[in-house]
């Protein structure tokens, strides 16, 4: 295929449908849930669950060929991750916090998809197309281990008598942790993917991910965070005290190898998910920029594209710069997901897309609030909310700095020891 | 579908151009800049790669078909070698490509076979004017219809190879619209500055001021004939060329400073091992990628005849100019004091880098 920028039909279709969803189901509730932190948006969750079932989709992990029930699928290259990126961008344009309340596995399912065996995928991922909306979450971060996730202290020890893993530790900042773990009447049974060490002396090589079923005894949601933005998305602290997990719920080898292949495989999840998080940032930024342009148009301010910089007003310069950044950030997301779909190694492009999106979404939302003055700062409009929501893009799924490190190591050919 | 792979043919062309850029243009760049001379042989060799020839159909003496994407890919690779050399090699396109895209049948027949046959020959175009807020859509050089002629008046700046050019495509304001006119070298009222333009960079590229005093141009010599041309589309092609060359120069500066940082030691480690340097490099690489993709997208839209192509070309050109300034500045910074010394090419790239904000009109693809 030559260089081409024609959005494939499934993507334009999804964008069309999700724009309506965003306008009808998300935007009208954005402010309410921002002001009622920790309330669960049940109507939206149920609506989305049914809608996704009707459309034949259920989780963040792409279908094997990414083309759904399309009969022409054999003829087409896969577009699974590209389609998800477009969906997340469109939903995040609606409300990025509510996007996180999308049932269907999120990062937890993505981890099982990329690091699990075929049996594990079958066992854990089928639940998302069940009758009730179902969630899954990813638990890596601990109070003492954020960017440096090799510092995690959660331990998993095999109890040979019962052939179960016994897990102890405290996880924080688990997105969707409550909906994934706590047993709600309206939800199917979810799971959390918990990172723990099976051999602390082995460092990273000893780290494994475990699927911990919702409601497992010994596991408790101990806190829901109060946040600057994306308030409708629950961010949970979860404690595990002698939590017992079946042997087969470990992802990767149950013994420690020297080559760290298990760890590397798990980290490879990020190559798939970083561009998706980048896509959510692009969605928020687009919402803010479009809103700004609407308000400017209402006030009779036109943007005169095509003029040399010297002739532009300050507002025109800003808007044009924002468009350049937004558009190019989106193209980087598309390229990184296109590489993932085509099984091209994309660690560099995935992290670059996240660096770019983290920069662009924070800068655009900050600029929009500035330009809108009192309208931007007022809670009557959503611009100030998008400003608060956007900031998280540069923090989770690898901070801006961590992604710069990944990019730098890739281009310089350095190991983690050479550039830390 | 989205796709980011050049075709096999494009890849072959890019490889050939890259070889020329690395083995010929780059080694000659320093001396060319210092002496303000580009060896004719060097330019001819670049010409023989056939970038222009490959964009012109057989019926007009070429051997291919014009594609803005292919053009952008190739010219980025060439600018990676040296910008002044690239602009020199591509100068005949300034005249030929608008004729190909917007010329009348007679104009195509008259000029294209002549230009693409044989050696590089000086045909050029004059767009830029000497005002601080130069705007290609509001030219001060005017064209007025008088009977069956247009009368051109005004002054053009930075016209590559104007001295010795067979014909110059002059852009002028006709009733508020930018249009182009073919002006032969012997035309009365056309005068070309004696002295070369002196700029902050591009010393190696001969450029001249061009004056037009009541220059008479027949209607047949208006680009596109009596009905004129779609200037927006031509401007978009120039902006994409500007963006692509900006990406090429930025990439040169990035690569050079990265390699330097991997060798240079300070405080017991390679400076690339310091985050202050490594993060700059990561951002440089990221921003180059961002603007490369935006340039490709604009080029693709232009090839497809999309309505928003002109706007995307504007965004790409504006964004790539900013990016090139940022990246080349950092490249000098990474080399420290040595970056400031002309023995290393980064300071020249930084001087190039500032230019992309106003180079539109010096290249077209
Ligand atoms: C709302 C929200 C949702 C989240 N969801 C999840 C989730 O679902 N699952 C999960 O496991 N985690 C989640 N996280 C955690 C998130 O991934 C971490 O916050 C993030 O990785 C940063 O870790 P930290 O907060 O401990 O910061 P730290 O690691 O302490 O970083 C502090 C600062 O130091 C910088 N820094 C760190 N190391 C380096 C270095 N080597 N070089 C240069 N600078 C460095 C960082 O960039 C940052 O600026 C979430 C966080 C939030 C806020
Ligand atoms: C025009 C000119 C005049 C000068 N005049 C004098 C003079 O009169 N007397 C004199 O003694 N010297 C003079 N200098 C030298 C000048 O002070 C040095 O060039 C300067 O100190 C930088 O050193 P360097 O060039 O070796 O760069 P390097 O030290 O090699 O630095 C290269 C890059 O690495 C960065 N870097 C280095 N160490 C670190 C670190 N630990 N962490 C992060 N980044 C780092 C630098 O900031 C720079 O970006 C002059 C230089 C010039 C260009």
PDB file of N, CA, C and O in Angstrom, chain A residues 86-153:
ATOM      1  N   UNK A  86      -9.433   5.667  16.869  1.00  0.00           N
ATOM      2  CA  UNK A  86     -10.449   6.605  16.377  1.00  0.00           C
ATOM      3  C   UNK A  86     -11.658   6.630  17.312  1.00  0.00           C
ATOM      4  O   UNK A  86     -12.240   7.682  17.580  1.00  0.00           O
ATOM      5  N   UNK A  87     -12.014   5.450  17.829  1.00  0.00           N
ATOM      6  CA  UNK A  87     -13.154   5.386  18.753  1.00  0.00           C
ATOM      7  C   UNK A  87     -12.850   6.150  20.043  1.00  0.00           C
ATOM      8  O   UNK A  87     -13.666   6.916  20.537  1.00  0.00           O
ATOM      9  N   UNK A  88     -11.659   5.927  20.580  1.00  0.00           N
ATOM     10  CA  UNK A  88     -11.315   6.589  21.846  1.00  0.00           C
ATOM     11  C   UNK A  88     -11.201   8.099  21.659  1.00  0.00           C
ATOM     12  O   UNK A  88     -11.587   8.873  22.529  1.00  0.00           O
ATOM     13  N   UNK A  89     -10.674   8.491  20.508  1.00  0.00           N
ATOM     14  CA  UNK A  89     -10.563   9.929  20.237  1.00  0.00           C
ATOM     15  C   UNK A  89     -11.955  10.547  20.213  1.00  0.00           C
ATOM     16  O   UNK A  89     -12.206  11.594  20.799  1.00  0.00           O
ATOM     17  N   UNK A  90     -12.873   9.842  19.543  1.00  0.00           N
ATOM     18  CA  UNK A  90     -14.235  10.367  19.405  1.00  0.00           C
ATOM     19  C   UNK A  90     -14.947  10.408  20.764  1.00  0.00           C
ATOM     20  O   UNK A  90     -15.635  11.377  21.091  1.00  0.00           O
ATOM     21  N   UNK A  91     -14.771   9.350  21.562  1.00  0.00           N
ATOM     22  CA  UNK A  91     -15.408   9.324  22.889  1.00  0.00           C
ATOM     23  C   UNK A  91     -14.796  10.387  23.808  1.00  0.00           C
ATOM     24  O   UNK A  91     -15.501  11.035  24.586  1.00  0.00           O
ATOM     25  N   UNK A  92     -13.483  10.559  23.707  1.00  0.00           N
ATOM     26  CA  UNK A  92     -12.824  11.534  24.571  1.00  0.00           C
ATOM     27  C   UNK A  92     -13.175  12.959  24.176  1.00  0.00           C
ATOM     28  O   UNK A  92     -13.118  13.870  24.996  1.00  0.00           O
ATOM     29  N   UNK A  93     -13.510  13.140  22.925  1.00  0.00           N
ATOM     30  CA  UNK A  93     -14.053  14.433  22.495  1.00  0.00           C
ATOM     31  C   UNK A  93     -15.351  14.703  23.266  1.00  0.00           C
ATOM     32  O   UNK A  93     -15.643  15.834  23.630  1.00  0.00           O
ATOM     33  N   UNK A  94     -16.107  13.624  23.510  1.00  0.00           N
ATOM     34  CA  UNK A  94     -17.329  13.748  24.307  1.00  0.00           C
ATOM     35  C   UNK A  94     -16.993  14.041  25.761  1.00  0.00           C
ATOM     36  O   UNK A  94     -17.361  15.079  26.303  1.00  0.00           O
ATOM     37  N   UNK A  95     -16.256  13.127  26.385  1.00  0.00           N
ATOM     38  CA  UNK A  95     -15.850  13.310  27.784  1.00  0.00           C
ATOM     39  C   UNK A  95     -14.846  12.211  28.119  1.00  0.00           C
ATOM     40  O   UNK A  95     -15.200  11.027  28.157  1.00  0.00           O
ATOM     41  N   UNK A  96     -13.618  12.591  28.358  1.00  0.00           N
ATOM     42  CA  UNK A  96     -12.572  11.579  28.527  1.00  0.00           C
ATOM     43  C   UNK A  96     -12.747  10.798  29.833  1.00  0.00           C
ATOM     44  O   UNK A  96     -12.408   9.616  29.913  1.00  0.00           O
ATOM     45  N   UNK A  97     -13.349  11.425  30.850  1.00  0.00           N
ATOM     46  CA  UNK A  97     -13.631  10.690  32.085  1.00  0.00           C
ATOM     47  C   UNK A  97     -14.668   9.608  31.828  1.00  0.00           C
ATOM     48  O   UNK A  97     -14.535   8.460  32.271  1.00  0.00           O
ATOM     49  N   UNK A  98     -15.704   9.962  31.090  1.00  0.00           N
ATOM     50  CA  UNK A  98     -16.744   8.971  30.796  1.00  0.00           C
ATOM     51  C   UNK A  98     -16.233   7.891  29.848  1.00  0.00           C
ATOM     52  O   UNK A  98     -16.690   6.750  29.911  1.00  0.00           O
ATOM     53  N   UNK A  99     -15.296   8.248  28.994  1.00  0.00           N
ATOM     54  CA  UNK A  99     -14.699   7.198  28.173  1.00  0.00           C
ATOM     55  C   UNK A  99     -14.114   6.114  29.082  1.00  0.00           C
ATOM     56  O   UNK A  99     -14.226   4.917  28.811  1.00  0.00           O
ATOM     57  N   UNK A 100     -13.507   6.508  30.190  1.00  0.00           N
ATOM     58  CA  UNK A 100     -12.922   5.519  31.100  1.00  0.00           C
ATOM     59  C   UNK A 100     -13.990   4.621  31.732  1.00  0.00           C
ATOM     60  O   UNK A 100     -13.675   3.576  32.279  1.00  0.00           O
ATOM     61  N   UNK A 101     -15.239   5.075  31.686  1.00  0.00           N
ATOM     62  CA  UNK A 101     -16.328   4.263  32.232  1.00  0.00           C
ATOM     63  C   UNK A 101     -16.942   3.358  31.161  1.00  0.00           C
ATOM     64  O   UNK A 101     -18.016   2.785  31.360  1.00  0.00           O
ATOM     65  N   UNK A 102     -16.271   3.278  30.036  1.00  0.00           N
ATOM     66  CA  UNK A 102     -16.735   2.384  28.974  1.00  0.00           C
ATOM     67  C   UNK A 102     -16.522   0.953  29.440  1.00  0.00           C
ATOM     68  O   UNK A 102     -15.396   0.576  29.763  1.00  0.00           O
ATOM     69  N   UNK A 103     -17.600   0.153  29.489  1.00  0.00           N
ATOM     70  CA  UNK A 103     -17.382  -1.226  29.915  1.00  0.00           C
ATOM     71  C   UNK A 103     -16.555  -1.967  28.871  1.00  0.00           C
ATOM     72  O   UNK A 103     -16.458  -1.524  27.735  1.00  0.00           O
ATOM     73  N   UNK A 104     -15.934  -3.061  29.282  1.00  0.00           N
ATOM     74  CA  UNK A 104     -15.220  -3.850  28.296  1.00  0.00           C
ATOM     75  C   UNK A 104     -13.732  -3.963  28.513  1.00  0.00           C
ATOM     76  O   UNK A 104     -12.959  -4.006  27.575  1.00  0.00           O
ATOM     77  N   UNK A 105     -13.272  -3.940  29.740  1.00  0.00           N
ATOM     78  CA  UNK A 105     -11.917  -4.437  29.944  1.00  0.00           C
ATOM     79  C   UNK A 105     -10.785  -3.451  29.985  1.00  0.00           C
ATOM     80  O   UNK A 105      -9.810  -3.660  30.676  1.00  0.00           O
ATOM     81  N   UNK A 106     -10.883  -2.378  29.230  1.00  0.00           N
ATOM     82  CA  UNK A 106      -9.851  -1.356  29.301  1.00  0.00           C
ATOM     83  C   UNK A 106      -8.442  -1.922  29.241  1.00  0.00           C
ATOM     84  O   UNK A 106      -8.148  -2.860  28.494  1.00  0.00           O
ATOM     85  N   UNK A 107      -7.565  -1.324  30.042  1.00  0.00           N
ATOM     86  CA  UNK A 107      -6.159  -1.726  30.015  1.00  0.00           C
ATOM     87  C   UNK A 107      -5.960  -3.135  30.559  1.00  0.00           C
ATOM     88  O   UNK A 107      -5.030  -3.840  30.154  1.00  0.00           O
ATOM     89  N   UNK A 108      -6.825  -3.565  31.457  1.00  0.00           N
ATOM     90  CA  UNK A 108      -6.708  -4.922  31.996  1.00  0.00           C
ATOM     91  C   UNK A 108      -6.862  -5.956  30.887  1.00  0.00           C
ATOM     92  O   UNK A 108      -6.055  -6.878  30.748  1.00  0.00           O
ATOM     93  N   UNK A 109      -7.888  -5.761  30.068  1.00  0.00           N
ATOM     94  CA  UNK A 109      -8.111  -6.696  28.967  1.00  0.00           C
ATOM     95  C   UNK A 109      -6.987  -6.595  27.944  1.00  0.00           C
ATOM     96  O   UNK A 109      -6.555  -7.594  27.377  1.00  0.00           O
ATOM     97  N   UNK A 110      -6.512  -5.382  27.732  1.00  0.00           N
ATOM     98  CA  UNK A 110      -5.428  -5.200  26.767  1.00  0.00           C
ATOM     99  C   UNK A 110      -4.202  -5.988  27.210  1.00  0.00           C
ATOM    100  O   UNK A 110      -3.499  -6.586  26.394  1.00  0.00           O
ATOM    101  N   UNK A 111      -3.951  -6.003  28.531  1.00  0.00           N
ATOM    102  CA  UNK A 111      -2.797  -6.742  29.051  1.00  0.00           C
ATOM    103  C   UNK A 111      -2.969  -8.239  28.811  1.00  0.00           C
ATOM    104  O   UNK A 111      -2.040  -8.922  28.382  1.00  0.00           O
ATOM    105  N   UNK A 112      -4.168  -8.748  29.102  1.00  0.00           N
ATOM    106  CA  UNK A 112      -4.407 -10.176  28.879  1.00  0.00           C
ATOM    107  C   UNK A 112      -4.280 -10.489  27.388  1.00  0.00           C
ATOM    108  O   UNK A 112      -3.715 -11.501  26.990  1.00  0.00           O
ATOM    109  N   UNK A 113      -4.784  -9.578  26.600  1.00  0.00           N
ATOM    110  CA  UNK A 113      -4.732  -9.803  25.161  1.00  0.00           C
ATOM    111  C   UNK A 113      -3.297  -9.919  24.670  1.00  0.00           C
ATOM    112  O   UNK A 113      -2.962 -10.792  23.886  1.00  0.00           O
ATOM    113  N   UNK A 114      -2.430  -9.035  25.129  1.00  0.00           N
ATOM    114  CA  UNK A 114      -1.081  -9.047  24.548  1.00  0.00           C
ATOM    115  C   UNK A 114      -0.116  -9.951  25.308  1.00  0.00           C
ATOM    116  O   UNK A 114       0.843 -10.437  24.718  1.00  0.00           O
ATOM    117  N   UNK A 115      -0.354 -10.208  26.599  1.00  0.00           N
ATOM    118  CA  UNK A 115       0.619 -11.012  27.349  1.00  0.00           C
ATOM    119  C   UNK A 115       0.094 -12.402  27.711  1.00  0.00           C
ATOM    120  O   UNK A 115       0.855 -13.261  28.139  1.00  0.00           O
ATOM    121  N   UNK A 116      -1.204 -12.644  27.532  1.00  0.00           N
ATOM    122  CA  UNK A 116      -1.781 -13.921  27.942  1.00  0.00           C
ATOM    123  C   UNK A 116      -1.677 -14.999  26.865  1.00  0.00           C
ATOM    124  O   UNK A 116      -1.379 -14.707  25.716  1.00  0.00           O
ATOM    125  N   UNK A 117      -1.907 -16.235  27.300  1.00  0.00           N
ATOM    126  CA  UNK A 117      -1.938 -17.338  26.333  1.00  0.00           C
ATOM    127  C   UNK A 117      -3.319 -17.389  25.681  1.00  0.00           C
ATOM    128  O   UNK A 117      -4.241 -16.694  26.115  1.00  0.00           O
ATOM    129  N   UNK A 118      -3.439 -18.241  24.660  1.00  0.00           N
ATOM    130  CA  UNK A 118      -4.732 -18.384  23.984  1.00  0.00           C
ATOM    131  C   UNK A 118      -5.808 -18.810  24.976  1.00  0.00           C
ATOM    132  O   UNK A 118      -6.932 -18.306  24.952  1.00  0.00           O
ATOM    133  N   UNK A 119      -5.433 -19.753  25.895  1.00  0.00           N
ATOM    134  CA  UNK A 119      -6.430 -20.218  26.879  1.00  0.00           C
ATOM    135  C   UNK A 119      -6.834 -19.081  27.811  1.00  0.00           C
ATOM    136  O   UNK A 119      -8.002 -18.923  28.161  1.00  0.00           O
ATOM    137  N   UNK A 120      -5.850 -18.299  28.215  1.00  0.00           N
ATOM    138  CA  UNK A 120      -6.164 -17.182  29.115  1.00  0.00           C
ATOM    139  C   UNK A 120      -7.045 -16.156  28.420  1.00  0.00           C
ATOM    140  O   UNK A 120      -7.989 -15.627  29.017  1.00  0.00           O
ATOM    141  N   UNK A 121      -6.754 -15.919  27.149  1.00  0.00           N
ATOM    142  CA  UNK A 121      -7.600 -14.959  26.429  1.00  0.00           C
ATOM    143  C   UNK A 121      -9.038 -15.472  26.374  1.00  0.00           C
ATOM    144  O   UNK A 121      -9.981 -14.733  26.623  1.00  0.00           O
ATOM    145  N   UNK A 122      -9.160 -16.766  26.073  1.00  0.00           N
ATOM    146  CA  UNK A 122     -10.504 -17.343  25.983  1.00  0.00           C
ATOM    147  C   UNK A 122     -11.201 -17.266  27.340  1.00  0.00           C
ATOM    148  O   UNK A 122     -12.366 -16.895  27.443  1.00  0.00           O
ATOM    149  N   UNK A 123     -10.452 -17.590  28.402  1.00  0.00           N
ATOM    150  CA  UNK A 123     -11.059 -17.667  29.729  1.00  0.00           C
ATOM    151  C   UNK A 123     -11.460 -16.284  30.257  1.00  0.00           C
ATOM    152  O   UNK A 123     -12.529 -16.106  30.820  1.00  0.00           O
ATOM    153  N   UNK A 124     -10.588 -15.320  30.052  1.00  0.00           N
ATOM    154  CA  UNK A 124     -10.823 -14.028  30.724  1.00  0.00           C
ATOM    155  C   UNK A 124     -11.530 -12.984  29.859  1.00  0.00           C
ATOM    156  O   UNK A 124     -12.156 -12.080  30.387  1.00  0.00           O
ATOM    157  N   UNK A 125     -11.420 -13.106  28.563  1.00  0.00           N
ATOM    158  CA  UNK A 125     -11.937 -12.010  27.736  1.00  0.00           C
ATOM    159  C   UNK A 125     -13.365 -12.221  27.242  1.00  0.00           C
ATOM    160  O   UNK A 125     -14.013 -11.280  26.814  1.00  0.00           O
ATOM    161  N   UNK A 126     -13.864 -13.479  27.320  1.00  0.00           N
ATOM    162  CA  UNK A 126     -15.201 -13.729  26.779  1.00  0.00           C
ATOM    163  C   UNK A 126     -16.279 -13.010  27.588  1.00  0.00           C
ATOM    164  O   UNK A 126     -17.332 -12.670  27.059  1.00  0.00           O
ATOM    165  N   UNK A 127     -15.988 -12.748  28.864  1.00  0.00           N
ATOM    166  CA  UNK A 127     -17.015 -12.177  29.751  1.00  0.00           C
ATOM    167  C   UNK A 127     -17.509 -10.806  29.290  1.00  0.00           C
ATOM    168  O   UNK A 127     -18.593 -10.382  29.660  1.00  0.00           O
ATOM    169  N   UNK A 128     -16.690 -10.118  28.491  1.00  0.00           N
ATOM    170  CA  UNK A 128     -17.069  -8.749  28.147  1.00  0.00           C
ATOM    171  C   UNK A 128     -18.217  -8.677  27.149  1.00  0.00           C
ATOM    172  O   UNK A 128     -18.816  -7.628  26.972  1.00  0.00           O
ATOM    173  N   UNK A 129     -18.504  -9.816  26.513  1.00  0.00           N
ATOM    174  CA  UNK A 129     -19.674  -9.792  25.626  1.00  0.00           C
ATOM    175  C   UNK A 129     -20.885 -10.461  26.279  1.00  0.00           C
ATOM    176  O   UNK A 129     -21.821 -10.856  25.606  1.00  0.00           O
ATOM    177  N   UNK A 130     -20.856 -10.585  27.612  1.00  0.00           N
ATOM    178  CA  UNK A 130     -21.978 -11.161  28.355  1.00  0.00           C
ATOM    179  C   UNK A 130     -23.160 -10.198  28.457  1.00  0.00           C
ATOM    180  O   UNK A 130     -23.173  -9.145  27.832  1.00  0.00           O
ATOM    181  N   UNK A 131     -24.137 -10.596  29.286  1.00  0.00           N
ATOM    182  CA  UNK A 131     -25.360  -9.794  29.402  1.00  0.00           C
ATOM    183  C   UNK A 131     -25.133  -8.463  30.101  1.00  0.00           C
ATOM    184  O   UNK A 131     -25.758  -7.468  29.773  1.00  0.00           O
ATOM    185  N   UNK A 132     -24.267  -8.504  31.104  1.00  0.00           N
ATOM    186  CA  UNK A 132     -24.090  -7.272  31.891  1.00  0.00           C
ATOM    187  C   UNK A 132     -22.783  -6.585  31.534  1.00  0.00           C
ATOM    188  O   UNK A 132     -21.802  -7.251  31.197  1.00  0.00           O
ATOM    189  N   UNK A 133     -22.775  -5.262  31.643  1.00  0.00           N
ATOM    190  CA  UNK A 133     -21.516  -4.554  31.425  1.00  0.00           C
ATOM    191  C   UNK A 133     -20.468  -5.025  32.439  1.00  0.00           C
ATOM    192  O   UNK A 133     -20.798  -5.254  33.601  1.00  0.00           O
ATOM    193  N   UNK A 134     -19.247  -5.195  31.958  1.00  0.00           N
ATOM    194  CA  UNK A 134     -18.198  -5.772  32.792  1.00  0.00           C
ATOM    195  C   UNK A 134     -16.899  -4.999  32.611  1.00  0.00           C
ATOM    196  O   UNK A 134     -16.603  -4.545  31.501  1.00  0.00           O
ATOM    197  N   UNK A 135     -16.152  -4.858  33.692  1.00  0.00           N
ATOM    198  CA  UNK A 135     -14.929  -4.046  33.670  1.00  0.00           C
ATOM    199  C   UNK A 135     -13.702  -4.861  34.065  1.00  0.00           C
ATOM    200  O   UNK A 135     -13.808  -5.893  34.740  1.00  0.00           O
ATOM    201  N   UNK A 136     -12.542  -4.370  33.647  1.00  0.00           N
ATOM    202  CA  UNK A 136     -11.274  -4.912  34.123  1.00  0.00           C
ATOM    203  C   UNK A 136     -10.296  -3.761  34.268  1.00  0.00           C
ATOM    204  O   UNK A 136     -10.439  -2.734  33.616  1.00  0.00           O
ATOM    205  N   UNK A 137      -9.298  -3.937  35.135  1.00  0.00           N
ATOM    206  CA  UNK A 137      -8.376  -2.832  35.408  1.00  0.00           C
ATOM    207  C   UNK A 137      -6.959  -3.354  35.547  1.00  0.00           C
ATOM    208  O   UNK A 137      -6.723  -4.558  35.677  1.00  0.00           O
ATOM    209  N   UNK A 138      -6.026  -2.418  35.494  1.00  0.00           N
ATOM    210  CA  UNK A 138      -4.602  -2.735  35.524  1.00  0.00           C
ATOM    211  C   UNK A 138      -3.997  -2.138  36.789  1.00  0.00           C
ATOM    212  O   UNK A 138      -4.132  -0.942  37.043  1.00  0.00           O
ATOM    213  N   UNK A 139      -3.328  -2.983  37.596  1.00  0.00           N
ATOM    214  CA  UNK A 139      -2.746  -2.490  38.853  1.00  0.00           C
ATOM    215  C   UNK A 139      -1.236  -2.673  38.839  1.00  0.00           C
ATOM    216  O   UNK A 139      -0.749  -3.759  39.183  1.00  0.00           O
ATOM    217  N   UNK A 140      -0.519  -1.639  38.459  1.00  0.00           N
ATOM    218  CA  UNK A 140       0.942  -1.670  38.543  1.00  0.00           C
ATOM    219  C   UNK A 140       1.407  -0.752  39.667  1.00  0.00           C
ATOM    220  O   UNK A 140       2.160  -1.141  40.544  1.00  0.00           O
ATOM    221  N   UNK A 141       0.924   0.487  39.609  1.00  0.00           N
ATOM    222  CA  UNK A 141       1.442   1.540  40.477  1.00  0.00           C
ATOM    223  C   UNK A 141       1.238   1.251  41.967  1.00  0.00           C
ATOM    224  O   UNK A 141       0.188   0.748  42.381  1.00  0.00           O
ATOM    225  N   UNK A 142       2.268   1.580  42.741  1.00  0.00           N
ATOM    226  CA  UNK A 142       2.169   1.544  44.199  1.00  0.00           C
ATOM    227  C   UNK A 142       2.642   2.890  44.727  1.00  0.00           C
ATOM    228  O   UNK A 142       3.239   3.674  43.988  1.00  0.00           O
ATOM    229  N   UNK A 143       2.396   3.101  46.010  1.00  0.00           N
ATOM    230  CA  UNK A 143       2.783   4.391  46.588  1.00  0.00           C
ATOM    231  C   UNK A 143       4.270   4.655  46.360  1.00  0.00           C
ATOM    232  O   UNK A 143       4.682   5.767  46.047  1.00  0.00           O
ATOM    233  N   UNK A 144       5.069   3.614  46.468  1.00  0.00           N
ATOM    234  CA  UNK A 144       6.522   3.780  46.328  1.00  0.00           C
ATOM    235  C   UNK A 144       7.049   3.407  44.954  1.00  0.00           C
ATOM    236  O   UNK A 144       8.262   3.335  44.755  1.00  0.00           O
ATOM    237  N   UNK A 145       6.165   3.133  44.030  1.00  0.00           N
ATOM    238  CA  UNK A 145       6.617   2.686  42.709  1.00  0.00           C
ATOM    239  C   UNK A 145       5.664   3.188  41.634  1.00  0.00           C
ATOM    240  O   UNK A 145       4.585   2.630  41.426  1.00  0.00           O
ATOM    241  N   UNK A 146       6.055   4.289  40.988  1.00  0.00           N
ATOM    242  CA  UNK A 146       5.224   4.837  39.908  1.00  0.00           C
ATOM    243  C   UNK A 146       5.946   4.651  38.589  1.00  0.00           C
ATOM    244  O   UNK A 146       5.910   3.573  37.988  1.00  0.00           O
ATOM    245  N   UNK A 147       6.663   5.680  38.196  1.00  0.00           N
ATOM    246  CA  UNK A 147       7.440   5.571  36.953  1.00  0.00           C
ATOM    247  C   UNK A 147       8.384   4.379  37.013  1.00  0.00           C
ATOM    248  O   UNK A 147       8.528   3.632  36.052  1.00  0.00           O
ATOM    249  N   UNK A 148       9.018   4.230  38.155  1.00  0.00           N
ATOM    250  CA  UNK A 148       9.953   3.116  38.312  1.00  0.00           C
ATOM    251  C   UNK A 148       9.187   1.906  38.822  1.00  0.00           C
ATOM    252  O   UNK A 148       9.197   1.589  40.002  1.00  0.00           O
ATOM    253  N   UNK A 149       8.533   1.215  37.891  1.00  0.00           N
ATOM    254  CA  UNK A 149       7.664   0.131  38.359  1.00  0.00           C
ATOM    255  C   UNK A 149       8.452  -1.127  38.742  1.00  0.00           C
ATOM    256  O   UNK A 149       7.887  -2.084  39.250  1.00  0.00           O
ATOM    257  N   UNK A 150       9.775  -1.097  38.555  1.00  0.00           N
ATOM    258  CA  UNK A 150      10.557  -2.245  39.039  1.00  0.00           C
ATOM    259  C   UNK A 150      10.650  -2.229  40.567  1.00  0.00           C
ATOM    260  O   UNK A 150      11.088  -3.194  41.175  1.00  0.00           O
ATOM    261  N   UNK A 151      10.236  -1.097  41.161  1.00  0.00           N
ATOM    262  CA  UNK A 151      10.338  -0.980  42.621  1.00  0.00           C
ATOM    263  C   UNK A 151       9.105  -1.530  43.341  1.00  0.00           C
ATOM    264  O   UNK A 151       8.985  -1.385  44.555  1.00  0.00           O
ATOM    265  N   UNK A 152       8.204  -2.175  42.619  1.00  0.00           N
ATOM    266  CA  UNK A 152       6.985  -2.632  43.293  1.00  0.00           C
ATOM    267  C   UNK A 152       7.295  -3.667  44.366  1.00  0.00           C
ATOM    268  O   UNK A 152       8.242  -4.448  44.247  1.00  0.00           O
ATOM    269  N   UNK A 153       6.502  -3.630  45.399  1.00  0.00           N
ATOM    270  CA  UNK A 153       6.746  -4.511  46.540  1.00  0.00           C
ATOM    271  C   UNK A 153       5.708  -5.602  46.674  1.00  0.00           C
ATOM    272  O   UNK A 153       5.824  -6.454  47.569  1.00  0.00           O
TER     273      UNK A 153
END
